[in-house]
Amino acid sequence: MSRDSDKELLPTATVSETLAVMGDVFVPNIAKGVIIRRPKVVGMAEKLGLDKRAIQRLQKLNEKYGAGPLMLKTPESKQMALVFDPEHANRVLNETPDPFATAEWAKRKALEHFEPEMALVSHGPERAERRRFNEEVLQSECPVHGLGARFAQVVEQEANELLALVEEHDGKLDWEMFEETWNRVVRRVVLGDTARDDQALTEMLEKLRSAGNWAFFHPGHDRVQDDFHERLCTYLERGEEGSLAAEIAQVPTTDTTQPEHQVPQYLFAFDPAGMATFRALALLAAHPDHAERAQVEIAENLQQPAPKLDYLRGCVLESLRLWPTTPMVLRQTTEETEWENGTMPAETSVLLLAPYFHRDDRVLDNANLFDPDLWLQPEEARNWPMMPFSGGPGICPGRRVVLTVTSHMLARLLQGRECQLNPPDRLLSSKPMPPLLNNYDLAFKIRAY
C-alpha cells in the first residue's frame, strides 16, 4: 500500500500487547458468541470476570499511548486499530459509512450465513437503498412506531399467558420460560399472528446464527438458509395486518432492496433485546427504590392510549450500558484517515469496545452503578459515547420499536407485582454492578401485591 512519505503512521502496539488484547478482548467475546450467545461460556465469563479484564486492558494501553488510536501488530491484510478517546469514538460513529463503513470484513463473514445482502454489511448505493427501506419500515425517526399500540397489545397478551404459567410454577420465572414467550412476541411483531407458534423458523435462524459465530471458519448451511428464506418470504408475501410484514408490503422496493435479507436482522436484533429486558428486570428487583419509581410510571401511564414509559425505557438502556449485547462495535476505513497522532491506513478495522466507554470508572462517577436517569437527560447533554444501539448514521433503525416492546414487557411483568431475584443476593444494590450478568441463570419469584 503506497503512502506519502511525509505521513506519520499511527503508533503500533507491541506483539505482546497485541496478544494481550487478543486474549483479553477478542477471544472472550468471540467465545461467548458474537452472533448468538453460548450460555455456558457466558456463565464462565461472568464467574471469571473476563469483561472487566477487557476494560482494564484498554485502560492500560490508553494510559501508555495516550488518546490514540492505536494500531495492533497484525498482518497488513488484516489491519486493526483500537479507539480510546470519546471524541474519536464519536467521530467514527458520526462519520459512518464514509470513511468508516459498517461493512467490516469479519462482520460480513459472520452475517453472510443468513443475511448476506443486509444493509449492515452493504456499502455504497446498496447500503443507501437498504438503509432507506429499513428506516421506512421501522419508522426510525418516529418516537413511537405507528403500530406501537398493536405491539403493546401483543406484549400484553403474551405476558398475561406467561404470568399465568408463572402462577402455576409457584411464582417462579426463569430464562427458559421468558425466552419462549419473548420469541412468540417477536414473531408476531415482525411477521404476524400466524407466525406465533412457528418455532421451527426461530430454530432455523438460530442454526444459521450459530454458523455465523464461526464466520469464515464454517462452510455454512446452504440448504437451511434457502429453506429459511423461503419460509420467511411466505410471511412477507402475506403481509399480515398489524405486523412489520404489513409495513414491508407497503414500502417501495427495487431489485437492490432484498427485503428477505433485511428482515432476519429484525428477528436477530430482538434476541439480545430479550436479554437486556431480563437483565433490566433483575436490576429493578435488586433496586427497590427504582422499582418503586417504575411502579408509579406504570400506574400513571400504562392504561393510557399511548402510554409513555420513559423510565422503563431508561432501565432497558441502562441494562444495555452495563452489559452491552454488542460489546464490539466495528467499522472499516474506506480511505486513509488523519488523526492527531498519525495516519490510519485504508481498509483498517476499527474497534470501539462498548464496555470500555460505558464502564470507564476513571471519568464516569456512576460507571458501575444502576443509573436510569442517565437516559432521561436531553440528548445534547450526553457527549460521552454510549452505544446501546451503535450510533451516528449507522445507529440501529429499529431501536425505537425495540424499546417499545421491551419497556411494555417490563411494565406487564411488574404491574401490581413484586419481583424478587431468586436467590435475593444474586445481584445487590449495595455493591457495584458486576462486569457481566449471565441472563441464562437468572430466576425470579413474582407475586401480586
XYZ file of C-alpha atoms in Angstrom:
449
model
C 0.000 0.000 0.000
C 1.589 3.275 -1.073
C 1.528 6.276 1.235
C 3.032 9.737 1.077
C 6.499 9.527 2.586
C 5.885 12.506 4.874
C 2.857 10.926 6.537
C 3.456 9.607 10.026
C 1.609 6.396 10.775
C -0.314 5.788 13.976
C 1.591 4.215 16.872
C 1.538 0.416 16.887
C 1.212 -1.847 19.916
C 3.950 -4.377 20.556
C 3.500 -8.029 19.732
C 2.978 -8.880 23.405
C 0.424 -6.083 23.829
C -1.414 -7.222 20.703
C -1.525 -10.783 22.016
C -2.826 -9.484 25.351
C -5.634 -7.619 23.550
C -6.461 -10.748 21.597
C -6.547 -12.791 24.806
C -8.457 -10.306 26.960
C -10.801 -8.725 24.411
C -11.293 -10.763 21.258
C -11.078 -14.352 22.475
C -13.625 -13.983 25.343
C -16.124 -12.070 23.193
C -15.810 -14.486 20.283
C -16.047 -17.443 22.665
C -19.252 -16.054 24.212
C -20.736 -15.922 20.706
C -20.817 -12.787 18.591
C -23.936 -13.696 16.584
C -25.674 -15.993 19.066
C -24.604 -16.471 22.671
C -23.185 -19.684 24.068
C -24.804 -19.843 27.536
C -22.106 -21.961 29.192
C -19.352 -19.617 28.021
C -21.357 -16.570 29.170
C -21.638 -18.166 32.607
C -17.926 -18.870 32.711
C -17.084 -15.338 31.577
C -19.207 -13.935 34.401
C -17.514 -16.096 37.030
C -14.007 -15.230 35.782
C -14.693 -11.506 35.386
C -13.434 -11.538 31.799
C -15.299 -8.385 30.765
C -13.531 -6.396 33.476
C -10.185 -7.662 32.213
C -11.036 -6.396 28.730
C -11.831 -2.925 30.073
C -8.667 -2.825 32.163
C -6.549 -3.945 29.208
C -7.694 -0.987 27.100
C -7.345 1.410 30.024
C -3.742 0.287 30.464
C -2.976 0.851 26.786
C -4.740 4.220 26.886
C -2.555 5.307 29.809
C 0.601 4.229 27.973
C -0.140 5.517 24.461
C -2.460 8.429 25.160
C -5.627 9.303 23.271
C -4.834 7.041 20.323
C -5.992 5.480 18.099
C -3.567 2.596 18.419
C -2.796 0.085 15.684
C -2.409 -3.556 16.659
C 0.520 -5.621 15.454
C -1.419 -7.615 12.874
C -0.772 -8.658 9.249
C -1.124 -5.737 6.800
C -4.037 -7.508 5.110
C -5.974 -7.531 8.411
C -5.036 -4.199 9.971
C -6.892 -3.196 13.135
C -6.969 -0.134 15.370
C -8.288 0.452 18.885
C -10.118 3.663 19.795
C -9.629 5.052 23.321
C -10.813 8.641 23.225
C -14.534 9.542 23.434
C -14.173 12.253 20.790
C -12.562 9.734 18.465
C -15.337 7.234 19.151
C -17.948 9.854 18.308
C -16.049 10.703 15.137
C -16.102 7.078 13.998
C -19.819 6.768 14.726
C -20.759 10.119 13.199
C -18.680 9.637 10.029
C -20.354 6.371 9.086
C -20.440 4.984 6.380
C -17.644 7.084 4.820
C -14.876 6.839 5.727
C -15.938 4.395 8.472
C -18.028 1.696 6.815
C -20.299 -0.661 8.751
C -19.403 -3.412 6.250
C -16.340 -4.534 8.211
C -14.837 -7.749 6.788
C -15.275 -10.017 9.848
C -18.860 -8.809 10.281
C -19.586 -9.575 6.634
C -18.229 -13.106 7.001
C -20.397 -13.720 10.052
C -23.657 -12.309 8.725
C -23.403 -13.803 5.241
C -24.561 -17.092 6.781
C -28.136 -15.798 6.966
C -28.406 -12.219 5.618
C -25.607 -11.614 3.077
C -27.415 -8.662 1.447
C -28.303 -6.919 4.704
C -27.766 -3.132 4.942
C -25.347 -3.519 7.835
C -22.844 -5.373 5.641
C -23.505 -3.376 2.470
C -21.785 -0.264 1.202
C -22.342 2.479 -1.338
C -25.657 2.596 -3.275
C -26.682 -0.850 -1.998
C -26.386 0.251 1.616
C -28.203 3.525 0.930
C -31.193 1.741 -0.621
C -31.385 -0.957 2.048
C -30.952 1.542 4.838
C -33.762 3.657 3.351
C -36.036 0.635 3.275
C -35.304 -0.329 6.889
C -35.795 3.211 8.151
C -39.177 3.467 6.411
C -40.426 0.090 7.624
C -39.219 0.665 11.181
C -40.150 4.368 11.172
C -36.808 5.032 12.792
C -37.341 8.790 13.222
C -40.717 8.402 14.948
C -40.638 8.295 18.773
C -43.281 5.561 18.622
C -43.961 3.377 15.589
C -47.387 3.708 14.015
C -48.064 0.115 15.078
C -46.832 0.791 18.609
C -50.271 0.276 20.177
C -50.611 -3.043 18.360
C -47.166 -4.157 19.504
C -48.083 -3.230 23.088
C -51.250 -5.333 22.747
C -49.201 -8.317 21.570
C -46.894 -7.930 24.559
C -49.844 -7.724 26.955
C -51.415 -10.898 25.585
C -48.215 -12.913 25.724
C -47.147 -11.512 29.109
C -50.527 -12.458 30.597
C -50.058 -16.012 29.365
C -46.546 -16.087 30.815
C -47.758 -14.798 34.176
C -50.430 -17.489 34.291
C -47.657 -20.043 33.765
C -45.592 -18.371 36.494
C -48.516 -18.790 38.924
C -48.669 -22.489 38.071
C -44.966 -22.719 38.994
C -45.424 -21.096 42.425
C -44.299 -17.691 41.218
C -41.069 -18.863 39.580
C -39.870 -17.183 36.388
C -36.674 -18.326 34.692
C -34.970 -17.609 31.373
C -36.397 -20.613 29.553
C -39.964 -19.544 30.333
C -39.271 -15.943 29.420
C -37.453 -16.777 26.179
C -40.304 -18.892 24.867
C -42.729 -16.032 25.449
C -40.302 -13.488 24.025
C -39.870 -15.445 20.792
C -43.632 -15.565 20.307
C -43.827 -11.796 20.781
C -41.032 -11.253 18.270
C -42.578 -13.471 15.601
C -45.955 -11.760 15.973
C -44.473 -8.248 15.898
C -42.282 -8.906 12.862
C -44.303 -11.425 10.827
C -47.836 -11.514 12.233
C -50.036 -13.676 14.431
C -49.847 -16.662 12.085
C -46.124 -16.893 12.890
C -46.760 -17.010 16.642
C -46.055 -20.715 17.041
C -43.548 -21.104 14.213
C -40.738 -22.207 16.484
C -39.167 -24.005 13.514
C -38.449 -20.645 11.873
C -36.672 -19.438 15.026
C -34.682 -22.673 15.242
C -33.566 -22.370 11.606
C -32.346 -18.836 12.248
C -30.555 -19.989 15.398
C -28.768 -22.690 13.426
C -27.648 -20.165 10.831
C -26.561 -17.735 13.533
C -24.562 -20.499 15.199
C -22.705 -20.957 11.930
C -22.227 -17.183 11.853
C -20.369 -17.404 15.164
C -17.613 -19.186 13.236
C -17.632 -16.639 10.365
C -15.360 -17.857 7.544
C -14.348 -20.972 9.517
C -17.790 -22.534 8.945
C -18.854 -23.730 5.456
C -22.427 -22.626 6.110
C -25.820 -24.322 5.886
C -26.898 -23.513 2.342
C -29.968 -25.735 2.413
C -31.110 -24.350 5.771
C -30.553 -20.804 4.515
C -32.680 -21.486 1.425
C -35.442 -23.077 3.493
C -35.339 -20.224 5.994
C -35.643 -17.534 3.338
C -38.426 -19.442 1.563
C -40.372 -19.744 4.800
C -39.715 -16.080 5.605
C -40.910 -14.966 2.171
C -44.220 -16.755 2.757
C -44.911 -14.441 5.694
C -43.666 -11.370 3.832
C -45.934 -12.120 0.864
C -48.847 -12.496 3.265
C -48.082 -9.079 4.816
C -50.297 -9.714 7.806
C -52.064 -6.668 9.206
C -50.642 -5.316 12.446
C -47.109 -6.576 11.819
C -43.911 -5.195 10.336
C -44.552 -7.533 7.405
C -47.576 -5.370 6.568
C -45.351 -2.280 6.586
C -42.886 -4.056 4.297
C -45.668 -4.762 1.804
C -46.368 -1.015 1.537
C -42.804 0.311 1.285
C -41.425 0.694 -2.259
C -38.552 -1.622 -3.154
C -36.095 -2.134 -6.006
C -34.088 -5.136 -7.135
C -31.386 -3.958 -4.735
C -33.574 -3.848 -1.619
C -33.748 -7.589 -0.895
C -36.344 -7.413 1.947
C -35.865 -11.097 2.815
C -32.259 -10.248 3.714
C -33.241 -7.261 5.882
C -35.919 -8.977 7.972
C -33.624 -11.634 9.529
C -31.862 -8.733 11.262
C -35.176 -7.674 12.793
C -35.603 -11.156 14.272
C -31.920 -11.340 15.218
C -31.874 -7.932 16.953
C -34.813 -8.815 19.180
C -32.826 -11.698 20.688
C -30.323 -9.503 22.586
C -33.228 -7.166 23.364
C -34.783 -10.033 25.309
C -31.524 -10.494 27.207
C -31.500 -6.781 28.058
C -35.133 -6.944 29.251
C -34.469 -9.871 31.563
C -31.375 -8.156 32.974
C -33.371 -4.941 33.457
C -35.910 -6.961 35.441
C -33.030 -8.164 37.631
C -31.779 -4.614 38.113
C -35.208 -3.434 39.231
C -35.582 -6.424 41.546
C -32.244 -5.548 43.167
C -33.035 -1.820 43.485
C -36.347 -1.351 45.363
C -36.237 2.449 45.066
C -36.026 2.227 41.280
C -38.698 -0.494 41.238
C -40.996 1.876 43.130
C -40.432 4.608 40.536
C -41.214 2.079 37.825
C -44.472 1.123 39.547
C -45.509 4.785 39.716
C -44.869 5.195 35.981
C -46.811 2.000 35.222
C -49.786 3.059 37.347
C -49.909 6.533 35.812
C -49.344 5.633 32.177
C -49.940 2.018 31.200
C -53.691 2.341 30.667
C -53.340 5.455 28.529
C -53.988 5.127 24.753
C -50.319 5.933 24.063
C -48.519 5.181 27.313
C -45.213 6.926 27.985
C -42.825 4.570 29.683
C -39.718 6.717 29.589
C -38.382 5.479 32.907
C -38.717 1.822 31.922
C -37.047 2.604 28.598
C -34.245 4.149 30.610
C -33.979 0.950 32.634
C -33.583 -1.110 29.447
C -30.992 1.314 28.095
C -29.140 1.201 31.400
C -29.127 -2.596 31.204
C -27.524 -2.231 27.778
C -24.996 0.255 29.121
C -23.937 -2.003 31.974
C -23.947 -5.162 29.868
C -23.808 -4.297 26.142
C -25.232 -7.037 23.960
C -22.993 -5.785 21.127
C -19.751 -5.202 23.011
C -17.548 -4.869 19.920
C -18.657 -2.089 17.560
C -16.684 -2.473 14.326
C -16.107 -0.187 11.370
C -13.723 -0.412 8.404
C -11.974 2.575 6.857
C -12.667 3.162 3.175
C -9.675 5.514 2.827
C -6.723 6.830 4.805
C -7.850 8.921 7.778
C -5.884 11.547 9.658
C -5.681 11.680 13.449
C -3.798 13.855 15.905
C -1.159 11.158 16.337
C -0.816 9.935 12.764
C -2.418 8.362 9.709
C -4.653 5.307 9.778
C -4.429 3.228 6.582
C -7.434 2.434 4.418
C -9.045 -0.986 4.949
C -8.344 -0.833 8.687
C -10.853 -2.475 11.037
C -11.648 -0.001 13.820
C -12.798 -1.344 17.187
C -14.900 0.579 19.671
C -15.225 -1.611 22.760
C -18.559 -0.549 24.236
C -17.849 -1.745 27.832
C -14.647 0.334 27.865
C -16.632 3.517 27.224
C -19.742 2.536 29.195
C -17.796 1.485 32.297
C -14.806 3.843 32.348
C -14.664 4.481 36.097
C -11.776 6.894 35.619
C -14.183 9.545 34.345
C -17.744 8.299 34.934
C -18.852 8.644 38.549
C -21.659 6.111 38.203
C -19.852 3.800 35.800
C -20.643 0.689 37.844
C -23.970 1.754 39.323
C -27.525 1.369 38.060
C -28.491 4.880 36.944
C -31.547 5.005 34.631
C -31.707 8.791 34.995
C -28.696 8.961 32.684
C -31.102 8.251 29.815
C -33.698 10.827 30.836
C -31.347 13.751 30.193
C -31.607 15.728 26.938
C -29.657 14.103 24.137
C -27.349 17.089 23.717
C -26.273 16.806 27.361
C -24.638 13.429 26.740
C -21.493 13.729 24.683
C -19.934 10.592 26.096
C -20.168 7.693 23.614
C -22.958 5.418 24.819
C -23.648 2.718 22.235
C -26.600 0.545 23.223
C -27.722 0.661 19.579
C -24.452 1.796 17.967
C -24.616 5.483 16.976
C -24.464 8.130 14.285
C -25.795 7.364 10.787
C -25.164 3.673 11.480
C -27.444 3.581 14.515
C -29.922 0.698 14.656
C -33.038 1.820 12.734
C -35.219 -0.451 14.877
C -34.155 0.936 18.246
C -37.483 2.646 18.993
C -39.521 -0.434 18.086
C -37.268 -2.495 20.354
C -37.634 -0.023 23.229
C -41.425 -0.032 22.839
C -41.584 -3.807 23.085
C -39.025 -4.161 25.889
C -40.479 -1.397 28.074
C -44.011 -2.775 27.693
C -42.822 -6.264 28.584
C -41.230 -4.925 31.776
C -44.403 -2.985 32.578
C -46.670 -6.013 32.172
C -44.443 -8.264 34.279
C -44.181 -5.670 37.053
C -47.697 -4.221 37.067
C -49.140 -4.776 40.540
C -46.468 -7.343 41.350
C -43.360 -7.652 43.448
C -40.394 -9.199 41.701
C -37.567 -10.737 43.716
C -34.386 -12.326 42.496
C -34.010 -15.948 43.464
C -31.715 -16.064 45.394
C -32.032 -12.437 46.590
C -28.268 -11.925 46.793
C -27.808 -12.751 43.088
C -27.445 -9.001 42.500
C -27.070 -6.415 45.266
C -27.639 -2.670 45.005
C -25.103 -2.163 47.816
C -22.305 -3.361 45.547
C -21.039 -2.235 42.129
C -22.834 -3.940 39.298
C -20.813 -6.940 38.063
C -18.890 -6.679 34.770
C -21.252 -9.256 33.254
C -24.635 -10.637 34.291
C -25.500 -14.077 32.951
C -29.136 -13.810 31.904
C -29.383 -17.570 31.314
C -29.268 -18.474 35.010
C -31.385 -15.601 36.344
C -34.510 -16.645 38.209
C -37.248 -14.643 39.919
C -40.090 -15.053 42.390
C -43.041 -12.969 41.306
C -46.116 -12.371 43.437
C -49.064 -9.987 43.251
C -49.340 -7.225 45.840
